Coordinates of C-alpha atoms in Angstrom, one line a residue:
X1 CA -9.1 -18.7 -23.3
X2 CA -7.1 -21.9 -21.8
X3 CA -9.1 -24.7 -20.8
X4 CA -8.2 -25.9 -17.1
X5 CA -8.5 -29.4 -15.2
X6 CA -11.5 -29.5 -12.4
X7 CA -9.0 -29.3 -9.9
X8 CA -7.2 -26.1 -11.4
X9 CA -10.9 -24.6 -11.6
X10 CA -11.3 -25.0 -7.5
X11 CA -13.2 -22.2 -6.2
X12 CA -10.5 -19.4 -4.3
X13 CA -12.6 -20.3 -1.3
X14 CA -12.0 -23.9 -1.2
X15 CA -8.4 -23.4 -1.7
X16 CA -7.9 -20.9 1.0
X17 CA -10.1 -22.9 3.5
X18 CA -8.0 -25.9 2.7
X19 CA -4.7 -24.0 3.0
X20 CA -6.0 -22.7 6.4
X21 CA -6.7 -26.2 7.7
X22 CA -3.1 -27.6 6.7
X23 CA -1.6 -24.4 8.4
X24 CA -3.6 -25.1 11.6
X25 CA -2.9 -28.8 11.4
X26 CA 0.9 -28.0 11.0
X27 CA 0.5 -25.8 14.4
X28 CA -1.0 -28.5 16.2
X29 CA 1.3 -31.2 15.3
X30 CA 4.2 -28.8 16.4
X31 CA 2.5 -28.3 19.6
X32 CA 2.1 -32.4 20.1
X33 CA 6.0 -32.6 19.2
X34 CA 6.4 -29.8 21.9
X35 CA 4.1 -31.8 24.6
X36 CA 6.2 -35.0 23.7
X37 CA 9.7 -33.4 23.6
X38 CA 9.7 -30.7 26.2
X39 CA 11.3 -31.8 29.3
X40 CA 9.0 -31.5 32.4
X41 CA 10.0 -28.3 34.4
X42 CA 11.3 -28.7 37.9
X43 CA 10.6 -26.2 41.0
X44 CA 13.6 -25.0 42.4
X45 CA 13.7 -26.0 46.1
X46 CA 15.6 -24.1 48.9
X47 CA 16.0 -24.9 52.5
X48 CA 15.5 -22.3 55.3
X49 CA 18.9 -23.2 56.5
X50 CA 20.5 -21.7 53.2
X51 CA 18.8 -18.7 53.7
X52 CA 20.0 -18.2 56.9
X53 CA 23.3 -19.2 56.5
X54 CA 23.2 -16.4 53.4
X55 CA 21.8 -13.7 56.1
X56 CA 24.5 -14.7 58.6
X57 CA 27.2 -14.5 56.0
X58 CA 25.7 -11.0 55.0
X59 CA 27.3 -11.4 51.3
X60 CA 26.6 -13.6 48.3
X61 CA 27.7 -16.8 48.0
X62 CA 28.1 -20.0 46.2
X63 CA 24.2 -21.0 46.3
X64 CA 21.7 -19.4 44.2
X65 CA 21.1 -16.0 46.4
X66 CA 21.3 -12.5 46.1
X67 CA 22.3 -10.5 49.3
X68 CA 21.7 -6.8 49.5
X69 CA 21.3 -3.9 52.0
X70 CA 18.3 -1.8 52.0
X71 CA 17.0 1.0 54.1
X72 CA 13.6 -0.4 54.0
X73 CA 11.1 -3.2 52.7
X74 CA 7.9 -3.1 51.6
X75 CA 5.7 -5.7 53.6
X76 CA 3.9 -7.9 51.4
X77 CA 0.0 -9.1 51.9
X78 CA -0.4 -11.9 54.7
X79 CA -0.5 -15.2 53.8
X80 CA -0.3 -18.3 55.7
X81 CA 2.8 -19.8 53.7
X82 CA 4.8 -16.4 54.3
X83 CA 3.7 -16.6 58.0
X84 CA 5.0 -20.1 58.4
X85 CA 8.1 -19.7 56.6
X86 CA 9.0 -16.6 58.6
X87 CA 8.4 -18.4 61.7
X88 CA 11.1 -21.0 60.4
X89 CA 13.5 -18.1 59.5
X90 CA 13.4 -16.6 62.8
X91 CA 13.9 -19.6 64.9
X92 CA 16.7 -21.0 62.6
X93 CA 18.3 -17.5 63.2
X94 CA 17.2 -16.9 66.8
X95 CA 15.4 -13.6 66.0
X96 CA 12.1 -12.5 66.7
X97 CA 9.7 -13.2 64.2
X98 CA 9.0 -9.5 63.4
X99 CA 12.1 -9.0 62.3
X100 CA 11.8 -11.5 59.3
X101 CA 9.6 -10.7 56.1
X102 CA 9.4 -13.0 53.2
X103 CA 7.3 -12.5 49.8
X104 CA 7.0 -14.9 46.9
X105 CA 6.4 -13.2 43.3
X106 CA 3.0 -13.8 41.6
X107 CA 3.1 -16.0 38.8
X108 CA 2.9 -14.4 35.4
X109 CA -0.7 -13.7 34.3
X110 CA -2.2 -14.5 37.7
X111 CA -3.9 -12.7 40.3
X112 CA -2.4 -12.3 43.7
X113 CA -4.2 -14.3 46.3
X114 CA -5.9 -12.7 49.3
X115 CA -6.3 -14.5 52.7
X116 CA -8.3 -13.7 55.6
X117 CA -6.3 -13.9 58.6
X118 CA -9.0 -14.4 61.1
X119 CA -10.0 -17.5 59.4
X120 CA -6.6 -19.3 59.6
X121 CA -5.3 -20.5 62.9
X122 CA -1.7 -19.4 63.6
X123 CA 0.9 -21.6 63.0
X124 CA 3.4 -23.3 65.4
X125 CA 6.9 -22.3 65.4
X126 CA 9.4 -25.4 64.6
X127 CA 10.3 -27.5 67.5
X128 CA 14.2 -26.7 67.2
X129 CA 16.6 -24.8 65.0
X130 CA 17.5 -28.2 63.2
X131 CA 13.6 -28.5 62.3
X132 CA 13.6 -25.0 61.5
X133 CA 16.5 -25.3 58.9
X134 CA 15.2 -28.5 57.2
X135 CA 11.6 -26.4 56.2
X136 CA 11.6 -26.4 52.5
X137 CA 10.7 -23.5 50.1
X138 CA 9.7 -23.9 46.5
X139 CA 10.3 -21.3 44.1
X140 CA 11.5 -18.0 43.9
X141 CA 11.2 -15.9 47.2
X142 CA 12.4 -12.5 48.6
X143 CA 13.3 -12.9 52.4
X144 CA 14.4 -9.9 54.8
X145 CA 16.1 -9.5 57.9
X146 CA 16.1 -6.2 60.0
X147 CA 19.4 -5.4 61.2
X148 CA 20.3 -3.8 64.5
X149 CA 20.9 -0.7 62.8
X150 CA 17.3 -0.4 61.5
X151 CA 18.8 -1.7 57.8
X152 CA 17.4 -4.9 56.3
X153 CA 19.4 -7.4 54.6
X154 CA 17.6 -8.9 51.6
X155 CA 18.0 -12.3 50.4
X156 CA 16.4 -13.3 47.1
X157 CA 16.5 -16.1 44.5
X158 CA 18.1 -15.5 41.4
X159 CA 15.5 -16.0 38.4
X160 CA 17.5 -17.6 36.1
X161 CA 16.0 -18.7 32.7
X162 CA 16.0 -22.4 33.3
X163 CA 17.0 -24.6 29.9
X164 CA 13.3 -25.8 29.5
X165 CA 12.1 -22.1 29.2
X166 CA 14.8 -21.7 26.3
X167 CA 13.7 -25.1 24.4
X168 CA 10.2 -23.9 24.9
X169 CA 11.2 -20.5 23.1
X170 CA 13.3 -22.0 20.2
X171 CA 10.7 -24.5 19.6
X172 CA 8.2 -21.4 19.2
X173 CA 10.6 -19.7 16.6
X174 CA 10.8 -23.0 14.6
X175 CA 6.9 -23.5 14.9
X176 CA 6.9 -20.0 13.0
X177 CA 9.5 -20.9 10.4
X178 CA 7.4 -24.2 9.9
X179 CA 3.9 -22.3 9.4
X180 CA 5.8 -19.4 7.4
X181 CA 5.6 -21.4 3.9
X182 CA 1.7 -21.5 4.1
X183 CA 1.2 -18.1 5.1
X184 CA 3.4 -16.8 2.3
X185 CA 1.3 -19.1 -0.1
X186 CA -1.9 -17.9 1.4
X187 CA -0.7 -14.0 0.8
X188 CA 0.2 -15.1 -2.5
X189 CA -3.0 -16.5 -3.6
X190 CA -4.8 -13.6 -2.6
X191 CA -2.2 -10.8 -3.9
X192 CA -1.6 -12.5 -7.3
X193 CA -5.1 -11.9 -8.8
X194 CA -5.3 -8.3 -7.4
X195 CA -1.6 -7.5 -8.9
X196 CA -2.8 -8.9 -12.5
X197 CA -6.0 -6.9 -12.3
X198 CA -4.1 -3.9 -11.6
X199 CA -1.8 -4.6 -14.3
X200 CA -4.4 -5.2 -16.6
X201 CA -6.5 -2.3 -15.6
X202 CA -3.3 -0.1 -16.3
X203 CA -2.6 -1.8 -19.7
X204 CA -6.1 -1.2 -20.9
X205 CA -5.9 2.5 -20.0
X206 CA -2.6 2.7 -22.0
X207 CA -3.9 0.4 -24.9
X208 CA -7.5 -0.7 -25.2
X209 CA -6.5 -3.1 -28.1
X210 CA -4.2 -5.1 -25.3
X211 CA -4.6 -8.6 -25.5
X212 CA -7.3 -9.9 -23.0
X213 CA -6.4 -11.7 -19.9
X214 CA -5.9 -15.2 -19.4
X215 CA -9.0 -17.2 -18.1
X216 CA -7.6 -19.8 -15.7
X217 CA -7.1 -20.2 -11.8
X218 CA -9.8 -20.6 -9.3
X219 CA -13.5 -20.2 -10.5
X220 CA -13.9 -16.8 -8.9
X221 CA -11.0 -15.7 -10.5
X222 CA -11.5 -17.3 -13.9
X223 CA -15.0 -15.6 -13.9
X224 CA -13.8 -12.0 -12.7
X225 CA -11.4 -12.3 -15.9
X226 CA -14.0 -13.4 -18.2
X227 CA -15.9 -10.3 -17.1
X228 CA -12.9 -8.0 -17.5
X229 CA -12.5 -9.3 -20.8
X230 CA -16.0 -8.7 -22.0
X231 CA -15.9 -5.1 -20.4
X232 CA -12.8 -4.7 -22.5
X233 CA -14.6 -5.9 -25.6
X234 CA -17.7 -3.7 -25.2
X235 CA -15.6 -0.6 -24.8
X236 CA -13.6 -1.1 -27.8
X237 CA -16.9 -1.5 -29.5
X238 CA -18.4 1.5 -28.1
X239 CA -15.7 3.6 -29.6
X240 CA -15.9 1.8 -32.7
X241 CA -19.5 2.3 -33.0
X242 CA -19.0 6.2 -31.8
X243 CA -16.5 6.6 -34.8
X244 CA -18.6 4.6 -37.1
X245 CA -21.6 6.7 -36.4
X246 CA -20.0 10.2 -36.7
X247 CA -18.3 9.1 -39.9
X248 CA -21.6 8.2 -41.3
X249 CA -23.5 11.4 -40.2
X250 CA -20.6 13.4 -41.6
X251 CA -20.7 11.3 -44.9
X252 CA -24.4 12.2 -44.8
X253 CA -24.0 15.7 -44.3
X254 CA -21.6 16.5 -47.1
X255 CA -24.5 15.3 -49.7
X256 CA -27.0 18.2 -48.6
X257 CA -24.3 20.8 -48.4
X258 CA -23.2 19.8 -51.8
X259 CA -26.8 20.2 -53.4
X260 CA -26.9 23.5 -51.2
X261 CA -23.9 24.9 -53.2
X262 CA -25.4 23.8 -56.4
X263 CA -28.8 25.9 -55.6
X264 CA -26.7 28.9 -54.5
X265 CA -25.4 29.1 -57.8
X266 CA -28.9 31.1 -59.0
X267 CA -28.8 33.2 -55.9
X268 CA -27.7 37.0 -55.9
X269 CA -24.1 37.5 -55.6
X270 CA -23.9 38.9 -52.0
X271 CA -26.0 36.1 -50.8
X272 CA -24.5 33.2 -52.4
X273 CA -20.7 34.4 -51.4
X274 CA -22.3 34.7 -47.8
X275 CA -24.0 31.4 -48.1
X276 CA -20.8 29.6 -49.6
X277 CA -18.6 30.7 -46.8
X278 CA -21.0 29.4 -44.3
X279 CA -21.2 26.1 -46.1
X280 CA -17.7 25.9 -46.4
X281 CA -17.2 26.6 -42.7
X282 CA -19.7 23.7 -41.9
X283 CA -17.8 21.4 -44.2
X284 CA -14.4 22.2 -42.3
X285 CA -16.3 21.6 -39.0
X286 CA -17.6 18.2 -40.1
X287 CA -14.2 17.3 -41.3
X288 CA -12.5 18.7 -37.9
X289 CA -14.6 16.5 -36.0
X290 CA -14.5 13.2 -38.0
X291 CA -10.7 13.7 -37.4
X292 CA -11.0 14.2 -33.8
X293 CA -13.1 11.0 -33.4
X294 CA -10.8 9.3 -35.6
X295 CA -7.6 10.4 -33.8
X296 CA -9.0 9.8 -30.5
X297 CA -10.1 6.3 -31.2
X298 CA -7.4 5.3 -33.5
X299 CA -5.1 2.6 -31.9
X300 CA -1.8 1.8 -33.7
X301 CA 1.1 -0.4 -32.8
X302 CA 3.1 1.1 -30.0
X303 CA 6.8 1.0 -30.3
X304 CA 10.0 2.4 -28.5
X305 CA 10.1 6.0 -29.6
X306 CA 12.2 9.0 -28.6
X307 CA 10.3 12.0 -27.7
X308 CA 12.9 14.4 -28.2
X309 CA 13.3 13.4 -31.7
X310 CA 9.7 13.8 -32.2
X311 CA 9.6 17.1 -30.3
X312 CA 12.5 18.3 -32.5
X313 CA 10.8 17.4 -35.7
X314 CA 7.7 19.4 -34.7
X315 CA 9.9 22.4 -33.3
X316 CA 12.1 22.6 -36.9
X317 CA 8.5 22.3 -39.0
X318 CA 7.3 25.5 -36.8
X319 CA 10.3 27.3 -37.1
X320 CA 10.5 26.3 -40.8
X321 CA 7.3 28.1 -41.3
X322 CA 9.0 31.4 -39.5
X323 CA 7.4 30.7 -36.3
X324 CA 9.5 31.6 -32.9
X325 CA 9.3 28.1 -31.6
X326 CA 12.3 26.7 -29.6
X327 CA 13.3 23.5 -28.1
X328 CA 15.5 23.5 -24.6
X329 CA 18.2 21.1 -25.0
X330 CA 18.5 17.6 -23.1
X331 CA 19.2 13.9 -23.4
X332 CA 17.0 11.3 -25.3
X333 CA 13.5 10.3 -23.6
X334 CA 12.6 6.9 -24.7
X335 CA 9.3 5.3 -24.0
X336 CA 6.6 3.2 -25.6
X337 CA 4.0 4.9 -27.5
X338 CA 2.1 5.9 -30.9
X339 CA 4.6 8.1 -32.7
X340 CA 1.6 9.6 -35.1
X341 CA -0.4 10.4 -32.2
X342 CA 1.9 11.7 -29.7
X343 CA 3.6 13.9 -32.9
X344 CA 0.1 15.1 -33.2
X345 CA -0.4 16.0 -29.6
X346 CA 2.8 18.0 -29.5
X347 CA 1.7 19.8 -32.8
X348 CA -1.8 20.9 -31.2
X349 CA 0.2 22.6 -28.1
X350 CA 2.7 24.2 -30.2
X351 CA 0.3 25.4 -32.7
X352 CA -1.8 26.9 -30.0
X353 CA 1.0 28.6 -28.6
X354 CA 1.9 30.1 -32.0
X355 CA -2.0 31.0 -32.7
X356 CA -2.4 33.0 -29.5
X357 CA 1.1 34.2 -28.5
X358 CA 3.3 33.9 -31.7
X359 CA 5.8 31.4 -30.1
X360 CA 6.4 28.8 -28.0
X361 CA 9.2 27.4 -25.8
X362 CA 9.0 23.3 -25.4
X363 CA 11.0 21.5 -22.9
X364 CA 11.5 17.8 -22.1
X365 CA 12.2 15.9 -18.8
X366 CA 11.9 12.8 -16.9
X367 CA 10.7 13.1 -13.5
X368 CA 9.6 10.1 -11.0
X369 CA 9.3 7.7 -13.8
X370 CA 7.5 10.0 -16.2
X371 CA 8.2 11.9 -19.3
X372 CA 7.0 15.6 -18.6
X373 CA 6.6 17.9 -21.8
X374 CA 5.8 21.5 -21.1
X375 CA 5.1 24.1 -23.9
X376 CA 5.2 27.7 -22.6
X377 CA 4.3 30.9 -24.3
X378 CA 4.2 34.6 -23.4
X379 CA 0.6 35.2 -24.3
X380 CA -2.4 36.4 -22.3
X381 CA -3.0 33.4 -20.6
X382 CA -6.8 32.2 -19.8
X383 CA -9.3 32.9 -17.2
X384 CA -8.8 30.1 -14.1
X385 CA -12.3 28.9 -14.6
X386 CA -11.3 28.1 -18.6
X387 CA -8.1 26.2 -17.8
X388 CA -10.1 22.7 -17.3
X389 CA -13.1 23.6 -19.8
X390 CA -10.5 24.3 -22.6
X391 CA -10.0 20.6 -23.0
X392 CA -14.1 20.2 -23.8
X393 CA -14.8 19.5 -27.7
X394 CA -15.7 22.9 -29.5
X395 CA -14.7 25.0 -26.6
X396 CA -12.7 28.1 -27.5
X397 CA -11.1 30.7 -25.0
X398 CA -11.2 33.1 -27.9
X399 CA -14.7 34.4 -28.0
X400 CA -14.7 36.1 -31.4
X401 CA -16.2 33.1 -33.0
X402 CA -13.5 34.0 -35.7
X403 CA -12.4 30.6 -37.0
X404 CA -9.0 32.0 -38.0
X405 CA -7.9 32.8 -34.5
X406 CA -10.5 30.6 -32.3
X407 CA -10.4 27.4 -34.6
X408 CA -13.0 24.8 -34.0
X409 CA -12.1 23.9 -30.1
X410 CA -10.9 20.3 -31.0
X411 CA -6.9 20.6 -30.5
X412 CA -6.8 20.6 -26.9
X413 CA -9.5 17.8 -26.6
X414 CA -7.5 15.9 -29.1
X415 CA -3.9 16.0 -27.1
X416 CA -5.9 15.1 -23.8
X417 CA -7.3 11.9 -25.6
X418 CA -3.9 11.2 -27.0
X419 CA -2.5 11.6 -23.6
X420 CA -4.6 9.4 -21.6
X421 CA -4.8 6.8 -24.4
X422 CA -1.0 6.6 -23.3
X423 CA -1.7 6.6 -19.7
X424 CA -0.9 10.1 -18.9
X425 CA -2.8 13.5 -19.0
X426 CA -2.7 17.0 -19.9
X427 CA -3.1 20.5 -17.9
X428 CA -3.1 23.7 -18.4
X429 CA -2.2 26.7 -15.9
X430 CA -1.3 30.3 -16.1
X431 CA 2.5 31.1 -15.6
X432 CA 3.3 33.5 -12.7
X433 CA 5.3 36.0 -15.0
X434 CA 2.5 35.8 -17.6
X435 CA 1.4 33.4 -20.4
X436 CA 0.2 30.0 -20.6
X437 CA 1.9 26.5 -19.7
X438 CA 0.9 23.2 -21.3
X439 CA 2.1 20.4 -19.1
X440 CA 2.0 17.0 -20.4
X441 CA 2.8 13.9 -18.1
X442 CA 3.2 10.5 -19.9
X443 CA 4.6 7.1 -18.0
X444 CA 7.6 5.9 -19.2

């Protein structure tokens, strides 16, 4: 456990709160600078005379207008401003007001304003054409003149992206860049502890004797790390206590069994032979149970090893005993693990295949970052309901209770314990063509 200063142990809530305040402060500071540095937007000004000249010309000119012919226009809702401008355009062109239409786009995110025609007095037309041409229009518009052939000549302002808009857009991008480091720091403060605990949990699953977590950082993280270390210590104590209890029970059982053997010496021959066989079976069962508990809880130093070399060793030993065991060719398969436990796992699976099918075929391959070991046989297989139960201690798929064929039912349980202690697992399945397949998946 490392000691940390009071500042380093500040609660995560306080750190995140302060970081968010700093982030908000930076945003407000950038907004203040924008208020000071941004140019005051100036509205576009047009005159009725410019519009009238564009309509008389009938084509785009040097002014900021677009001129187009269209079969019809959609009349806009009445408003006093449009009526006044329409009278001015009609006066400047010398045409009837009903031949002129003008509309103004509704500003972004604003509702269109409606007016009551009856409550607004009718405007007076300009006194002269010169006065009409001097009427000013502020902002964007779309004006239209009905031509003698019934078509409409539309004149509308170009909605150009003004320089101040570009300035604001660039400023928003700069603001995002200025705030991004704080957002990154906030996400990192949240993500790093979660990633650390995930790695620690994965490491604990592979190696219960892994070093404990460092207890540092914010108060909440330090408390969680300390709780995780206490949990790991309790789990290890539980496993050690279980092993100790089983060993003590096995030791104490051997003594009365030995006394029972001594007392059987005076029994009749037939009774003595049967009882000695039962006593021997009990002693073998106790030894098997102790070995299973010891092997499932034994943690050796992990080191880099080649699974293919282990498999070759197991296959060679089985072949030397006259069994039909083969290993599919392939390259090395290196991983971190306990060589003694992994060899026992392979030996259990191969021995099971030999016991029930008189042979085994072993193959190794790398799939999605995992080492996959498969042991296949041509035996009778297993009922589907027994494929998972076979990993329970003392469960035997062979129901005759004959130890020579059924064993004690601890081989598969021990194999799964070894695989899970390395972060993997073992599963059984019936092969479609007949026989059983044991598949071991171990993370590399």
